[in-house]
Amino acid sequence: MEEEQLLPRRIADLANQCYYRDVPTHTEFLNLSEQDLFYRTVAKMPGVRYVLYGGYEMAERRAALFLPSYGEEGDSSLLPITYVKIRPLNDKFAEDLTHRDFLGSLMNLGIERGKTGDILLDGKTAYLVCMEDMAEYLCQELKRVRHTSVYCEQTGQLPEKIGTPVLQRKEGTVASVRLDAVLALAFSTSRSKLVPLIDGGQVYINGRQILSASAVPKEGDIISVRHMGRFIYRGIKSETKKGRLYAIVDRYASAAV
């Protein structure tokens, strides 16, 4: 309830600062539920220009940038985001670290989650998207992840292979292009098991919370289910003789956090 009250006020304040001072303003990194709240808030503010960006095209955690008069539509370059590369000091003695391990070490430093975006793994090395004002502190203070000693350095961009997600294609038939049917295909489970997740507000399409199992996704939509993963809905390829639809989805092979 507190989030439902404080975040909209913060969003409105940032939008007003941008408009009256004609300077770029931005939120911190928003999770999916916060992004949904952002969309619902700005929908009541006609004329406001903004862009959501998380450091790479398919980011899940994204910050909202309000654009001043001189900012071009869709331009995220005014958002003060950077990247921190976290690598073991000695690969030979490094543990196999997970997203949870890196996130736990960051939280142990007392860093607010909103200051950091996605964590992307490349073998035993991690790349953290974060606000610029946190990068120096992280590089100075983050020395260990679990029992592995690490070295941090700020980098201007992500390696191309890191910023491009690994996708696993899945194809199959569905009775109709309903959200619950597409989810069942993507996650290889029954529609009945997924409906409670939809009803419980755990499903998002392009950052917007969806509460209807009968919602119809559009080709290219990014669909996220909390604690299960994300995929891109690619649309309908064909129709079978029995009237079922042959659908295609690209599921993320590994999720950022």
Short mmCIF file of C-alpha atoms in Angstrom, two decimals:
data_model
loop_
_atom_site.label_atom_id
_atom_site.label_comp_id
_atom_site.label_asym_id
_atom_site.label_seq_id
_atom_site.Cartn_x
_atom_site.Cartn_y
_atom_site.Cartn_z
CA MET A 1 0.00 0.00 0.00
CA GLU A 2 2.86 2.37 0.81
CA GLU A 3 4.36 1.81 -2.65
CA GLU A 4 0.97 2.50 -4.22
CA GLN A 5 1.03 5.94 -2.58
CA LEU A 6 4.68 7.02 -2.57
CA LEU A 7 5.84 5.97 -6.04
CA PRO A 8 3.08 7.82 -7.95
CA ARG A 9 3.89 10.98 -5.97
CA ARG A 10 7.57 10.60 -6.80
CA ILE A 11 6.77 10.03 -10.47
CA ALA A 12 4.54 13.12 -10.61
CA ASP A 13 7.21 15.21 -8.86
CA LEU A 14 9.92 14.12 -11.33
CA ALA A 15 7.63 14.82 -14.29
CA ASN A 16 6.90 18.31 -12.97
CA GLN A 17 10.59 19.05 -12.37
CA CYS A 18 11.36 18.04 -15.93
CA TYR A 19 8.58 20.20 -17.35
CA TYR A 20 9.12 23.38 -15.32
CA ARG A 21 12.92 23.32 -15.23
CA ASP A 22 13.34 21.74 -18.67
CA VAL A 23 15.94 19.27 -17.39
CA PRO A 24 16.03 15.48 -17.60
CA THR A 25 14.82 13.68 -14.48
CA HIS A 26 14.66 9.98 -13.77
CA THR A 27 13.47 7.34 -11.36
CA GLU A 28 15.67 4.61 -9.95
CA PHE A 29 15.47 1.11 -11.41
CA LEU A 30 11.92 -0.21 -11.27
CA ASN A 31 10.87 -3.83 -10.97
CA LEU A 32 7.93 -5.16 -12.98
CA SER A 33 5.23 -4.20 -10.49
CA GLU A 34 6.74 -0.71 -10.14
CA GLN A 35 6.86 -0.35 -13.92
CA ASP A 36 3.18 -1.24 -14.07
CA LEU A 37 2.48 1.43 -11.46
CA PHE A 38 4.56 3.90 -13.48
CA TYR A 39 2.52 3.22 -16.63
CA ARG A 40 -0.73 3.66 -14.72
CA THR A 41 0.50 6.94 -13.23
CA VAL A 42 1.74 8.58 -16.45
CA ALA A 43 -1.46 7.53 -18.22
CA LYS A 44 -3.12 10.28 -16.16
CA MET A 45 -0.51 12.84 -17.26
CA PRO A 46 -1.14 13.68 -20.94
CA GLY A 47 1.75 15.11 -22.87
CA VAL A 48 4.48 13.72 -20.63
CA ARG A 49 7.40 12.33 -22.63
CA TYR A 50 9.47 9.53 -21.19
CA VAL A 51 11.53 6.45 -21.99
CA LEU A 52 12.13 3.33 -19.90
CA TYR A 53 15.58 1.78 -20.21
CA GLY A 54 17.64 -0.71 -18.25
CA GLY A 55 21.05 -0.57 -19.90
CA TYR A 56 20.34 -2.97 -22.75
CA GLU A 57 17.42 -3.70 -25.01
CA MET A 58 15.85 -6.64 -23.18
CA ALA A 59 16.42 -5.46 -19.60
CA GLU A 60 13.80 -6.44 -17.03
CA ARG A 61 14.61 -3.83 -14.39
CA ARG A 62 14.36 -0.41 -16.02
CA ALA A 63 14.57 3.23 -14.98
CA ALA A 64 12.19 5.87 -16.33
CA LEU A 65 13.66 9.01 -17.87
CA PHE A 66 11.50 12.10 -18.36
CA LEU A 67 12.58 13.95 -21.48
CA PRO A 68 13.13 17.74 -21.58
CA SER A 69 12.17 19.78 -24.63
CA TYR A 70 15.54 19.17 -26.28
CA GLY A 71 15.46 15.41 -25.72
CA GLU A 72 14.60 13.33 -28.75
CA GLU A 73 11.75 10.86 -28.56
CA GLY A 74 12.98 7.51 -27.26
CA ASP A 75 16.49 8.79 -26.47
CA SER A 76 17.84 7.12 -23.32
CA SER A 77 21.33 8.68 -23.50
CA LEU A 78 20.47 11.23 -20.79
CA LEU A 79 19.90 8.45 -18.26
CA PRO A 80 22.97 8.13 -15.97
CA ILE A 81 23.44 4.37 -16.28
CA THR A 82 26.73 2.52 -16.34
CA TYR A 83 28.06 -1.03 -15.92
CA VAL A 84 30.29 -2.72 -13.37
CA LYS A 85 32.22 -5.84 -14.33
CA ILE A 86 32.66 -8.25 -11.41
CA ARG A 87 35.22 -11.01 -11.93
CA PRO A 88 37.06 -13.48 -9.67
CA LEU A 89 40.59 -12.55 -8.67
CA ASN A 90 41.56 -16.15 -9.38
CA ASP A 91 39.41 -18.22 -11.74
CA LYS A 92 41.01 -21.44 -10.51
CA PHE A 93 39.62 -21.03 -7.00
CA ALA A 94 36.37 -19.30 -7.92
CA GLU A 95 33.02 -20.85 -7.02
CA ASP A 96 30.21 -21.28 -9.51
CA LEU A 97 28.29 -18.18 -8.49
CA THR A 98 24.62 -17.54 -9.22
CA HIS A 99 22.52 -14.41 -9.65
CA ARG A 100 21.39 -14.83 -6.05
CA ASP A 101 25.00 -14.90 -4.83
CA PHE A 102 25.88 -11.62 -6.56
CA LEU A 103 22.66 -9.95 -5.48
CA GLY A 104 23.14 -11.06 -1.88
CA SER A 105 26.64 -9.59 -1.77
CA LEU A 106 25.34 -6.28 -3.14
CA MET A 107 22.55 -6.12 -0.58
CA ASN A 108 25.04 -6.89 2.20
CA LEU A 109 26.77 -3.62 1.32
CA GLY A 110 23.57 -1.80 2.23
CA ILE A 111 22.83 -0.75 -1.34
CA GLU A 112 19.23 0.07 -2.13
CA ARG A 113 17.87 -2.28 -4.80
CA GLY A 114 16.64 0.66 -6.86
CA LYS A 115 20.25 1.75 -7.48
CA THR A 116 21.00 -1.45 -9.39
CA GLY A 117 19.46 -2.99 -12.47
CA ASP A 118 19.89 -6.44 -13.97
CA ILE A 119 22.79 -8.76 -13.19
CA LEU A 120 24.06 -10.61 -16.25
CA LEU A 121 26.33 -13.64 -16.03
CA ASP A 122 29.11 -14.65 -18.40
CA GLY A 123 30.66 -17.77 -16.95
CA LYS A 124 32.18 -16.77 -13.61
CA THR A 125 32.06 -13.07 -14.46
CA ALA A 126 29.03 -10.86 -13.84
CA TYR A 127 28.02 -7.53 -15.32
CA LEU A 128 25.90 -5.27 -13.16
CA VAL A 129 23.81 -2.43 -14.56
CA CYS A 130 23.71 0.42 -12.06
CA MET A 131 23.35 4.15 -11.61
CA GLU A 132 26.56 6.08 -12.23
CA ASP A 133 26.63 7.46 -8.70
CA MET A 134 26.95 3.91 -7.32
CA ALA A 135 29.70 2.58 -9.58
CA GLU A 136 32.71 3.98 -7.72
CA TYR A 137 31.37 2.83 -4.36
CA LEU A 138 30.73 -0.68 -5.68
CA CYS A 139 34.20 -0.93 -7.19
CA GLN A 140 35.75 0.09 -3.87
CA GLU A 141 33.61 -1.96 -1.51
CA LEU A 142 32.62 -5.19 -3.26
CA LYS A 143 35.53 -7.53 -2.55
CA ARG A 144 33.88 -10.90 -2.06
CA VAL A 145 30.93 -12.87 -3.40
CA ARG A 146 30.25 -15.81 -1.10
CA HIS A 147 33.77 -17.18 -0.53
CA THR A 148 35.20 -15.91 -3.81
CA SER A 149 37.41 -12.83 -3.85
CA VAL A 150 36.40 -10.54 -6.71
CA TYR A 151 37.65 -7.47 -8.54
CA CYS A 152 35.26 -4.80 -9.84
CA GLU A 153 35.77 -2.24 -12.56
CA GLN A 154 33.48 0.18 -14.33
CA THR A 155 33.04 -0.42 -18.04
CA GLY A 156 31.44 1.85 -20.60
CA GLN A 157 29.36 -0.81 -22.30
CA LEU A 158 28.30 -4.43 -22.17
CA PRO A 159 30.01 -6.99 -24.38
CA GLU A 160 27.78 -7.62 -27.38
CA LYS A 161 27.12 -11.24 -26.45
CA ILE A 162 26.00 -10.20 -22.96
CA GLY A 163 23.56 -7.56 -24.14
CA THR A 164 21.98 -10.02 -26.57
CA PRO A 165 19.85 -12.62 -24.76
CA VAL A 166 20.10 -16.34 -25.51
CA LEU A 167 16.70 -17.50 -26.67
CA GLN A 168 15.26 -21.00 -26.89
CA ARG A 169 12.52 -21.38 -29.48
CA LYS A 170 9.45 -23.39 -28.65
CA GLU A 171 6.63 -24.20 -31.02
CA GLY A 172 3.33 -25.96 -30.48
CA THR A 173 -0.42 -25.83 -30.91
CA VAL A 174 -2.84 -23.81 -28.81
CA ALA A 175 -6.62 -23.76 -28.87
CA SER A 176 -6.68 -19.96 -29.02
CA VAL A 177 -4.40 -16.95 -28.61
CA ARG A 178 -5.32 -16.41 -24.98
CA LEU A 179 -2.67 -15.48 -22.45
CA ASP A 180 -3.14 -18.64 -20.39
CA ALA A 181 -2.79 -20.83 -23.49
CA VAL A 182 0.40 -19.08 -24.63
CA LEU A 183 1.88 -19.33 -21.12
CA ALA A 184 1.08 -23.05 -21.00
CA LEU A 185 2.99 -23.52 -24.26
CA ALA A 186 5.99 -21.46 -23.13
CA PHE A 187 6.36 -23.15 -19.74
CA SER A 188 5.17 -26.66 -20.66
CA THR A 189 2.45 -26.80 -18.04
CA SER A 190 -1.32 -26.73 -17.83
CA ARG A 191 -3.46 -23.63 -18.20
CA SER A 192 -5.15 -24.41 -14.87
CA LYS A 193 -1.83 -24.06 -13.03
CA LEU A 194 -1.14 -20.70 -14.64
CA VAL A 195 -4.48 -18.99 -14.10
CA PRO A 196 -3.82 -18.43 -10.35
CA LEU A 197 -0.55 -16.69 -11.27
CA ILE A 198 -2.42 -14.36 -13.62
CA ASP A 199 -5.13 -13.70 -11.04
CA GLY A 200 -2.43 -13.09 -8.42
CA GLY A 201 -0.76 -10.35 -10.45
CA GLN A 202 2.38 -12.34 -11.31
CA VAL A 203 2.19 -11.91 -15.10
CA TYR A 204 3.34 -8.86 -17.08
CA ILE A 205 3.28 -7.99 -20.76
CA ASN A 206 5.86 -5.35 -21.70
CA GLY A 207 6.05 -4.28 -18.06
CA ARG A 208 2.30 -3.95 -17.60
CA GLN A 209 0.50 -6.20 -15.15
CA ILE A 210 -2.15 -8.39 -16.77
CA LEU A 211 -4.95 -9.85 -14.66
CA SER A 212 -7.06 -11.50 -17.36
CA ALA A 213 -6.36 -15.04 -18.57
CA SER A 214 -8.26 -14.23 -21.76
CA ALA A 215 -5.99 -11.31 -22.68
CA VAL A 216 -4.62 -11.61 -26.23
CA PRO A 217 -0.87 -10.98 -26.57
CA LYS A 218 0.46 -9.35 -29.71
CA GLU A 219 3.35 -10.51 -31.84
CA GLY A 220 6.62 -9.26 -30.33
CA ASP A 221 5.26 -8.85 -26.80
CA ILE A 222 7.68 -9.66 -23.96
CA ILE A 223 5.81 -11.71 -21.37
CA SER A 224 7.22 -12.14 -17.85
CA VAL A 225 6.04 -14.47 -15.11
CA ARG A 226 7.55 -13.96 -11.68
CA HIS A 227 9.78 -16.82 -10.54
CA MET A 228 9.29 -18.65 -13.85
CA GLY A 229 10.96 -16.54 -16.52
CA ARG A 230 10.31 -14.50 -19.66
CA PHE A 231 9.65 -15.09 -23.31
CA ILE A 232 8.85 -13.26 -26.52
CA TYR A 233 5.59 -14.17 -28.20
CA ARG A 234 6.33 -14.54 -31.92
CA GLY A 235 2.78 -15.09 -33.14
CA ILE A 236 0.87 -17.74 -35.04
CA LYS A 237 2.64 -19.68 -37.79
CA SER A 238 -0.29 -21.65 -39.19
CA GLU A 239 -3.57 -23.40 -38.39
CA THR A 240 -4.02 -27.16 -38.22
CA LYS A 241 -6.78 -29.04 -40.01
CA LYS A 242 -8.57 -29.41 -36.68
CA GLY A 243 -8.60 -25.67 -36.14
CA ARG A 244 -5.81 -25.43 -33.58
CA LEU A 245 -3.25 -22.66 -33.93
CA TYR A 246 0.47 -23.30 -34.31
CA ALA A 247 2.19 -20.73 -32.07
CA ILE A 248 5.84 -19.77 -31.61
CA VAL A 249 7.58 -18.35 -28.54
CA ASP A 250 11.24 -17.55 -27.80
CA ARG A 251 12.02 -18.21 -24.17
CA TYR A 252 14.97 -16.61 -22.42
CA ALA A 253 17.55 -19.29 -21.71
CA SER A 254 18.73 -17.43 -18.61
CA ALA A 255 17.03 -14.62 -16.74
CA ALA A 256 18.55 -11.49 -15.35
CA VAL A 257 17.57 -10.30 -11.88
#
